Every structure is written in C-alpha cells, then in structure tokens.
Short mmCIF file of C-alpha atoms in Angstrom, two decimals:
data_model
loop_
_atom_site.label_atom_id
_atom_site.label_comp_id
_atom_site.label_asym_id
_atom_site.label_seq_id
_atom_site.Cartn_x
_atom_site.Cartn_y
_atom_site.Cartn_z
CA MET A 6 0.00 -0.26 -0.02
CA ARG A 7 1.59 3.35 -1.12
CA ARG A 8 1.72 5.96 1.43
CA GLU A 9 0.18 8.64 -1.38
CA TYR A 10 -3.09 6.30 -1.40
CA VAL A 11 -3.10 6.88 2.44
CA GLU A 12 -2.76 10.76 2.30
CA GLU A 13 -5.19 10.92 -0.22
CA HIS A 14 -8.29 9.28 1.47
CA LEU A 15 -7.20 10.05 5.10
CA GLY A 16 -4.67 13.16 4.55
CA ASP A 17 -7.68 15.79 5.63
CA ARG A 18 -7.15 14.30 9.31
CA PHE A 19 -3.92 12.59 9.54
CA GLU A 20 -0.38 13.92 9.04
CA ILE A 21 1.62 10.45 8.07
CA GLU A 22 5.33 10.61 9.62
CA ARG A 23 6.62 7.30 8.77
CA GLU A 24 6.00 3.60 8.45
CA LEU A 25 6.26 1.73 11.38
CA GLY A 26 5.59 -1.74 10.05
CA ARG A 27 3.50 -3.78 7.85
CA GLY A 28 1.80 -7.05 7.64
CA ALA A 29 -0.39 -9.05 5.23
CA MET A 30 -3.74 -7.46 6.35
CA ALA A 31 -2.44 -3.81 7.24
CA VAL A 32 0.02 -1.22 7.44
CA VAL A 33 0.83 1.00 10.62
CA TYR A 34 2.24 4.76 10.28
CA LEU A 35 2.97 6.75 12.75
CA ALA A 36 0.69 9.91 12.25
CA ARG A 37 -0.14 13.02 13.74
CA ASP A 38 -3.95 12.78 14.33
CA ARG A 39 -5.50 16.31 14.28
CA LYS A 40 -8.85 15.57 15.37
CA LEU A 41 -7.44 13.95 18.55
CA ALA A 42 -4.68 16.34 18.69
CA LYS A 43 -1.87 13.67 19.30
CA THR A 44 0.78 11.67 17.68
CA VAL A 45 -0.85 8.24 17.37
CA ALA A 46 -0.57 4.44 15.64
CA LEU A 47 -2.95 4.52 12.57
CA LYS A 48 -3.73 0.83 11.17
CA VAL A 49 -4.67 0.87 7.51
CA LEU A 50 -6.32 -2.25 6.42
CA ARG A 51 -4.95 -3.35 2.95
CA HIS A 52 -7.17 -2.35 0.08
CA GLU A 53 -7.66 -6.15 -1.07
CA PHE A 54 -8.27 -6.95 2.25
CA ALA A 55 -10.73 -4.01 3.08
CA ALA A 56 -12.58 -5.00 0.04
CA THR A 57 -13.34 -8.24 1.60
CA VAL A 58 -14.70 -6.59 5.00
CA GLY A 59 -18.06 -5.49 4.65
CA GLY A 60 -19.08 -2.65 6.83
CA GLU A 61 -21.19 -4.33 9.12
CA ARG A 62 -18.20 -6.69 9.63
CA PHE A 63 -16.24 -3.77 10.11
CA THR A 64 -18.35 -2.06 12.66
CA GLN A 65 -18.63 -5.36 14.59
CA GLU A 66 -15.12 -5.91 14.95
CA VAL A 67 -14.41 -2.27 15.84
CA ASP A 68 -17.27 -2.94 18.75
CA ILE A 69 -15.25 -5.87 19.94
CA LEU A 70 -11.79 -4.37 20.16
CA ALA A 71 -13.17 -1.11 21.61
CA ARG A 72 -14.58 -3.83 24.66
CA LEU A 73 -11.29 -5.47 24.98
CA GLU A 74 -9.61 -4.75 28.38
CA HIS A 75 -6.09 -5.80 29.14
CA PRO A 76 -2.86 -4.06 30.05
CA ASN A 77 -0.69 -5.43 27.23
CA ILE A 78 -3.60 -4.73 24.84
CA LEU A 79 -3.48 -1.12 23.12
CA PRO A 80 -6.94 0.76 23.61
CA LEU A 81 -8.71 1.58 20.43
CA LEU A 82 -8.97 5.39 20.08
CA ASP A 83 -10.86 5.50 16.83
CA ALA A 84 -11.57 3.77 13.78
CA GLY A 85 -13.48 4.62 10.65
CA THR A 86 -14.10 4.81 6.76
CA SER A 87 -13.00 6.89 3.96
CA GLY A 88 -13.82 5.86 0.67
CA PRO A 89 -12.35 2.30 0.13
CA VAL A 90 -9.94 2.99 3.29
CA ARG A 91 -10.82 1.39 6.69
CA PHE A 92 -8.56 2.24 9.29
CA TYR A 93 -8.07 1.97 13.06
CA VAL A 94 -6.22 4.38 15.69
CA THR A 95 -4.42 3.45 18.82
CA PRO A 96 -1.91 5.22 21.22
CA LEU A 97 1.95 4.77 20.93
CA ALA A 98 3.18 2.52 23.65
CA GLU A 99 6.19 0.71 24.09
CA GLY A 100 4.74 -1.97 26.40
CA ASP A 101 1.72 -2.77 24.23
CA LEU A 102 1.02 -6.52 23.33
CA GLN A 103 2.73 -6.70 19.98
CA THR A 104 5.54 -5.26 21.26
CA ARG A 105 5.88 -7.71 24.24
CA ILE A 106 5.64 -10.66 21.65
CA ASP A 107 8.23 -9.11 19.40
CA LYS A 108 10.56 -9.02 22.14
CA GLU A 109 9.56 -12.02 24.25
CA GLU A 110 7.96 -14.26 21.50
CA GLN A 111 5.64 -16.27 23.93
CA LEU A 112 4.08 -14.39 27.18
CA PRO A 113 3.68 -16.43 30.23
CA LEU A 114 0.29 -18.42 30.77
CA ASP A 115 -1.13 -16.27 33.59
CA ASP A 116 -0.58 -12.84 31.70
CA ALA A 117 -2.41 -14.51 28.80
CA LEU A 118 -5.36 -15.76 30.78
CA GLN A 119 -5.69 -12.04 32.34
CA ALA A 120 -7.57 -11.09 29.08
CA ARG A 121 -10.17 -13.26 29.92
CA HIS A 122 -11.23 -11.09 32.89
CA ASP A 123 -12.68 -8.36 30.08
CA LYS A 124 -16.58 -9.21 31.51
CA LYS A 125 -17.72 -7.07 28.51
CA ILE A 126 -16.94 -9.86 26.24
CA ASP A 127 -19.74 -11.56 25.26
CA GLY A 128 -20.97 -13.51 22.01
CA ARG A 129 -19.44 -16.00 19.91
CA ALA A 130 -17.89 -13.40 17.64
CA ASP A 131 -16.36 -11.56 20.50
CA ILE A 132 -15.13 -15.25 21.92
CA TYR A 133 -13.38 -15.83 18.44
CA SER A 134 -11.52 -12.52 18.71
CA LEU A 135 -10.51 -13.23 22.27
CA ALA A 136 -9.31 -16.30 21.62
CA SER A 137 -7.10 -15.17 18.86
CA VAL A 138 -5.37 -12.85 21.00
CA LEU A 139 -4.94 -15.48 23.55
CA TYR A 140 -3.31 -17.73 21.07
CA GLU A 141 -0.83 -14.65 19.92
CA MET A 142 0.03 -14.20 23.26
CA LEU A 143 1.29 -17.98 23.91
CA VAL A 144 2.64 -18.65 20.74
CA GLY A 145 4.16 -15.51 19.44
CA GLN A 146 2.23 -15.10 16.08
CA PRO A 147 -1.56 -14.97 15.21
CA PRO A 148 -3.45 -18.25 14.62
CA PHE A 149 -3.67 -17.69 11.25
CA THR A 150 -0.70 -16.22 8.91
CA GLY A 151 0.44 -16.06 5.17
CA PRO A 152 2.10 -14.00 2.59
CA THR A 153 -0.78 -12.38 1.52
CA VAL A 154 -4.22 -11.62 2.37
CA GLN A 155 -5.74 -14.30 0.00
CA ALA A 156 -3.65 -16.99 1.73
CA VAL A 157 -4.41 -15.73 5.18
CA ILE A 158 -8.57 -15.75 4.54
CA ALA A 159 -8.03 -19.29 2.85
CA ARG A 160 -6.13 -20.58 5.98
CA ILE A 161 -9.08 -19.07 8.09
CA THR A 162 -11.78 -20.43 6.15
CA LYS A 163 -10.10 -24.19 5.11
CA GLU A 164 -7.49 -24.55 7.84
CA GLY A 165 -7.10 -25.40 11.78
CA PRO A 166 -4.34 -23.14 13.48
CA PRO A 167 -1.12 -24.75 14.11
CA LYS A 168 -1.41 -26.81 17.66
CA ILE A 169 -0.33 -24.75 20.64
CA ARG A 170 1.52 -27.37 22.46
CA VAL A 171 3.74 -28.34 19.35
CA VAL A 172 5.53 -24.88 20.09
CA ARG A 173 4.41 -24.07 23.90
CA PRO A 174 4.54 -27.79 25.62
CA ASP A 175 3.93 -26.20 29.09
CA VAL A 176 0.33 -24.99 28.28
CA LEU A 177 -2.37 -26.87 29.77
CA GLU A 178 -4.39 -29.20 27.85
CA ASP A 179 -7.80 -27.40 29.26
CA VAL A 180 -6.26 -24.37 27.67
CA VAL A 181 -5.36 -25.59 24.65
CA ARG A 182 -9.02 -27.41 24.15
CA ALA A 183 -10.66 -24.00 24.74
CA ILE A 184 -8.74 -21.86 22.59
CA ASP A 185 -9.32 -24.56 19.81
CA VAL A 186 -13.18 -24.62 20.48
CA ALA A 187 -13.25 -20.77 20.45
CA LEU A 188 -11.48 -20.70 17.20
CA SER A 189 -14.11 -23.08 15.50
CA LYS A 190 -15.09 -22.33 12.10
CA ARG A 191 -18.94 -22.34 12.84
CA PRO A 192 -20.01 -20.01 15.24
CA LYS A 193 -22.61 -22.54 17.02
CA ASP A 194 -19.46 -24.45 17.80
CA ARG A 195 -17.68 -21.91 20.12
CA PRO A 196 -18.44 -21.37 23.65
CA LYS A 197 -21.63 -18.76 23.49
CA ASN A 198 -20.18 -16.20 26.22
CA GLY A 199 -17.29 -15.28 28.43
CA ALA A 200 -18.71 -17.48 31.30
CA GLU A 201 -18.72 -20.53 29.14
CA PHE A 202 -15.00 -19.78 27.81
CA THR A 203 -13.75 -19.40 31.23
CA GLN A 204 -15.09 -22.69 32.49
CA LEU A 205 -13.68 -24.43 29.09
CA LEU A 206 -10.26 -22.95 30.27
CA GLY A 207 -10.64 -24.53 33.71
CA VAL A 208 -9.11 -21.72 35.42
CA HIS A 209 -10.75 -20.07 38.41
CA ASP A 210 -10.25 -16.52 39.80
CA ALA A 211 -8.88 -16.43 43.39
#
C-alpha cells in the first residue's frame, strides 16, 4: 500500500510521518491525528483485504476491539472509513501486546489468561477474537498467517491453527482445548459467552 494512497483518503485528518510496520492485512503508520491532537499509531487495512470486509463486519470488529480490556492490549482510540480505506487508531506505546510478543515471542500463561477478565466480552464473535489474542500471546504469532491476504483468508476458512503444544508444551491441555473450540469455524460450535469460555479454560479466579 502506497503512502500516497493513504494520504489521498486520510490526509485531511492525519499527517503521516513514517511507516512503523506492515503485515499481510494492514500497514501501520506513525501519524499526527488532527482530530485527537496527538501522535498516534494509524493502522490501515490493505485495500484488497478491506474490500473483503463488509461494513457490518467492520463495525462489529471495531465494537469488539473497543471492549477488550487488558494491560498489554492497546486501547482503540477511534476507527473509521474514508472511501475504500478502513482504519484503526491506537496510542503509541512501548509496552503493548505486539511489542512484548516481538521481544519475548511467547508470553507467560498467567499474563495471557488475564485477558479473559474482560467481563464485557460476550457472544461467539467476541469469543473468537479473544481466543485469537490468547493464541498469539501464547505462541508468538496469530493463529492464521500467510504471505498475502488471500492466503490468510484461505487458511481461516479451510484450515485449523497450528497446534499450540507443538510450540508451547507447557500450556495446559484444558487451555489448548478451550482455545481450539473458541476458534471453531462455525460460530455455533464456539462458547456462547465469556463465562462458558472461562469454564472451558479450567481456570478460576482467586
């Protein structure tokens, strides 16, 4: 994705300073947000991926991200659409989840399971997103990766994620099973809410 393309659609609000990183689905920029009057991380979905994300799905994902609460997950400041461009805005921080994963590769199980304390998480789409976060915190990469957006989407729809215990044999079997169920292809096969997911994890609050 060319910087000029982003500036064409988002230049009225954001002053793009430089690229921070890129993946198969999105490019992240360091930008000055005129609306929020602060420097932020601007995550822009690649246009070929954004085209596959309908407006209703994008709104749902924004709602899920806005409700996730965890000290290692950056809060969502804003999100929106400008023409064909879909974007997320988060603060800049050194201690966010992705920075920790990049540095430590795999996070302690206790740190990962703290994410389940978000009592606002409810519904099977929310559970899928939370399970994806837990998977990445434990393994060090998302459950589905690929060189292109098309490859990632194909794996999401056709394949299961790599087995957690191949990489992390210390992870409890109950936790592995719970995450596998929460990442089921069919929504009806996933836990229906956070309480059911916590029960599957086999962990209890003190």
